[in-house]
Amino acid sequence: MAKVGNNIVTTGLSGKLGNLIVFRNRGGKTVVSKAPLKKEREPTEAQQQHQQRFQEAILYAKAAITDPEKKEAYGASAEEGQSAYNVAVADFLNAPRIDEIDVSHYPGQPGSYIQVRAVDDFNVTEVTVAIQAADGTEVESGAALLQPGTTWWRYTATTVNESLEGDKIVVRVSDTPGNLSEGEQPATGQR
């Protein structure tokens, strides 16, 4: 692949030249590359699913950049050569991640807390925590609050939980496009 800067012959050129060369404009530069080969075989199920997910990402990004607030936020996060649209597509394709669930400050008493370290390539919008008893019933649940200047979210308990034996903590994390990640761990000990 070749990149051409300020050249009077190729500036602004885009499209395909026969079946040999493709010209594209990227960030004020003309990029020249070999024309892609046409594939003769049918895509696999996994490839079809990936294509569908990418089409959904494109639709999301197109809608996101029509919203002035989202467009500005995505644009502010864009690196050189990227647009708000590119960042929105990537955000849709990448779900948030739960790095750690810290239960060391949760002895089962009101006012004690559970911390969750959650990250995303763009923005984590919500973290919810549910405490489930050993028999599967819910002890309590609610939204965690982001701790300023960190990637840690804190859920403060409001209910007495007499026995933590067999209990589990279920965490759900979502991002701007609505991607959801879940994680769980026992209510005693750290992951």
C-alpha positions as a printed NumPy array, in Angstrom:
array([[  0.   ,   0.   ,   0.   ],
       [  1.313,   3.425,  -0.909],
       [  0.427,   6.773,   0.623],
       [  0.598,   9.891,  -1.49 ],
       [  0.744,  13.379,   0.023],
       [  0.443,  16.617,  -1.928],
       [  0.687,  15.307,  -5.508],
       [ -1.009,  17.182,  -8.358],
       [ -1.763,  13.95 , -10.262],
       [ -3.388,  11.92 ,  -7.453],
       [ -4.788,  14.558,  -5.056],
       [ -8.462,  13.92 ,  -4.461],
       [ -8.453,  10.759,  -6.558],
       [-10.712,   7.965,  -5.326],
       [-12.131,   4.806,  -6.818],
       [-10.954,   1.723,  -8.622],
       [ -8.675,   1.577, -11.64 ],
       [ -9.601,  -1.609, -13.493],
       [ -9.207,  -4.615, -11.224],
       [ -5.7  ,  -3.602, -10.197],
       [ -5.612,  -0.485,  -7.992],
       [ -7.91 ,   1.238,  -5.493],
       [ -7.546,   4.926,  -4.515],
       [ -8.962,   6.201,  -1.19 ],
       [ -8.775,   9.526,   0.601],
       [ -7.828,   9.341,   4.282],
       [ -7.1  ,  12.436,   6.342],
       [ -6.152,  14.583,   3.346],
       [ -3.883,  11.918,   1.849],
       [ -4.531,   9.62 ,  -1.075],
       [ -3.98 ,   5.952,  -0.231],
       [ -3.248,   3.584,  -3.124],
       [ -3.608,  -0.158,  -2.648],
       [ -4.07 ,  -3.363,  -4.566],
       [ -7.695,  -4.083,  -5.508],
       [ -9.249,  -6.745,  -3.289],
       [ -9.843, -10.148,  -4.793],
       [-13.444, -11.285,  -5.141],
       [-14.181, -14.332,  -3.02 ],
       [-16.008, -17.17 ,  -4.729],
       [-17.062, -19.187,  -1.673],
       [-20.041, -18.629,   0.609],
       [-19.304, -17.048,   3.992],
       [-19.34 , -19.326,   7.027],
       [-21.948, -18.929,   9.771],
       [-19.407, -17.083,  11.939],
       [-18.557, -14.724,   9.052],
       [-22.254, -14.041,   8.437],
       [-22.76 , -13.245,  12.134],
       [-19.751, -10.925,  12.081],
       [-21.079,  -9.17 ,   8.953],
       [-24.479,  -8.743,  10.643],
       [-22.871,  -7.308,  13.79 ],
       [-20.797,  -4.907,  11.664],
       [-23.936,  -3.758,   9.805],
       [-25.588,  -3.095,  13.176],
       [-22.497,  -1.113,  14.239],
       [-22.738,   1.012,  11.087],
       [-26.425,   1.726,  11.714],
       [-25.651,   2.636,  15.33 ],
       [-22.803,   4.968,  14.308],
       [-24.948,   6.718,  11.681],
       [-27.64 ,   7.347,  14.299],
       [-25.086,   8.38 ,  16.942],
       [-23.534,  11.118,  14.816],
       [-26.968,  12.657,  14.184],
       [-27.199,  13.257,  17.954],
       [-25.093,  16.4  ,  18.615],
       [-24.096,  15.33 ,  22.15 ],
       [-22.985,  11.832,  21.133],
       [-21.214,  13.147,  18.049],
       [-19.281,  15.654,  20.167],
       [-18.378,  13.015,  22.782],
       [-17.243,  10.496,  20.173],
       [-15.382,  13.23 ,  18.273],
       [-13.534,  14.298,  21.425],
       [-12.371,  10.705,  21.872],
       [-11.199,  10.338,  18.251],
       [ -7.498,  10.088,  17.55 ],
       [ -5.764,  11.603,  14.527],
       [ -7.194,  10.147,  11.325],
       [-10.392,   9.025,  13.069],
       [-13.844,  10.541,  13.018],
       [-16.682,  10.453,  15.556],
       [-18.276,   7.871,  13.266],
       [-15.204,   5.568,  13.48 ],
       [-15.18 ,   5.79 ,  17.282],
       [-18.933,   5.037,  17.433],
       [-18.511,   1.929,  15.239],
       [-15.672,   0.673,  17.461],
       [-17.685,   1.416,  20.609],
       [-20.601,  -0.651,  19.319],
       [-18.311,  -3.58 ,  18.482],
       [-16.53 ,  -3.609,  21.863],
       [-18.446,  -4.527,  25.01 ],
       [-17.336,  -3.189,  28.398],
       [-15.09 ,  -5.375,  30.551],
       [-15.209,  -6.267,  34.251],
       [-11.617,  -6.331,  35.498],
       [-12.259,  -6.968,  39.186],
       [-15.033,  -7.494,  41.726],
       [-13.791,  -6.606,  45.227],
       [-15.949,  -7.988,  48.063],
       [-13.341,  -7.471,  50.811],
       [-15.376,  -4.564,  52.268],
       [-18.677,  -6.477,  52.327],
       [-19.354,  -8.408,  55.568],
       [-23.116,  -8.379,  54.898],
       [-23.983,  -5.231,  56.873],
       [-25.721,  -2.031,  55.692],
       [-23.154,   0.621,  54.773],
       [-20.558,  -1.943,  53.723],
       [-19.697,  -1.951,  50.043],
       [-18.703,  -3.924,  46.957],
       [-16.365,  -2.39 ,  44.402],
       [-16.233,  -3.178,  40.699],
       [-13.488,  -2.111,  38.315],
       [-15.173,  -1.751,  34.909],
       [-13.646,  -0.365,  31.708],
       [-14.719,   0.236,  28.126],
       [-12.993,   1.534,  25.013],
       [-15.258,   4.606,  25.204],
       [-17.496,   4.899,  28.257],
       [-19.092,   2.682,  30.931],
       [-22.582,   4.103,  31.523],
       [-23.963,   1.845,  34.229],
       [-22.894,  -0.819,  36.709],
       [-25.482,  -2.781,  38.691],
       [-24.801,  -5.196,  41.523],
       [-27.111,  -7.956,  42.766],
       [-26.456, -10.018,  45.872],
       [-28.033, -13.465,  45.665],
       [-28.48 , -15.856,  48.58 ],
       [-27.364, -19.486,  48.32 ],
       [-30.936, -20.537,  47.418],
       [-30.984, -18.098,  44.452],
       [-33.224, -15.465,  46.033],
       [-32.149, -11.862,  45.741],
       [-30.923, -10.272,  48.969],
       [-30.663,  -6.813,  47.363],
       [-29.609,  -5.082,  44.186],
       [-29.023,  -1.626,  42.796],
       [-26.822,   0.735,  40.857],
       [-23.185,   1.267,  41.73 ],
       [-21.711,   4.77 ,  41.674],
       [-18.535,   5.712,  39.818],
       [-15.785,   6.836,  42.156],
       [-14.433,  10.177,  40.848],
       [-11.211,   9.975,  38.879],
       [-11.135,   6.161,  38.797],
       [-12.529,   3.153,  36.952],
       [-13.966,   1.814,  40.228],
       [-17.719,   1.676,  40.823],
       [-19.056,   1.266,  44.386],
       [-22.278,  -0.397,  45.477],
       [-23.239,   0.317,  49.101],
       [-25.306,  -2.364,  50.844],
       [-28.626,  -1.393,  52.429],
       [-29.813,  -4.749,  53.828],
       [-28.541,  -7.061,  56.545],
       [-27.271, -10.319,  55.05 ],
       [-26.872, -12.749,  57.962],
       [-24.899, -15.44 ,  56.165],
       [-22.657, -14.992,  53.164],
       [-22.108, -18.768,  52.862],
       [-23.019, -19.785,  49.297],
       [-24.054, -16.237,  48.33 ],
       [-22.866, -14.748,  45.065],
       [-22.378, -11.26 ,  43.691],
       [-23.696, -10.704,  40.154],
       [-22.426,  -7.624,  38.305],
       [-23.79 ,  -6.18 ,  35.05 ],
       [-21.915,  -3.457,  33.156],
       [-23.244,  -1.531,  30.15 ],
       [-21.807,   1.052,  27.767],
       [-23.187,   3.84 ,  25.539],
       [-24.471,   1.578,  22.702],
       [-26.056,  -0.746,  25.277],
       [-23.521,  -3.595,  25.185],
       [-23.819,  -5.659,  28.354],
       [-21.18 ,  -7.681,  30.182],
       [-21.864,  -9.844,  33.216],
       [-19.667, -11.302,  35.887],
       [-20.152, -13.065,  39.182],
       [-18.214, -14.339,  42.128],
       [-18.8  , -15.71 ,  45.61 ],
       [-19.682, -13.126,  48.239],
       [-16.618, -14.135,  50.243],
       [-13.061, -13.842,  48.92 ],
       [-11.708, -12.027,  45.867],
       [-11.637, -13.063,  42.225]])
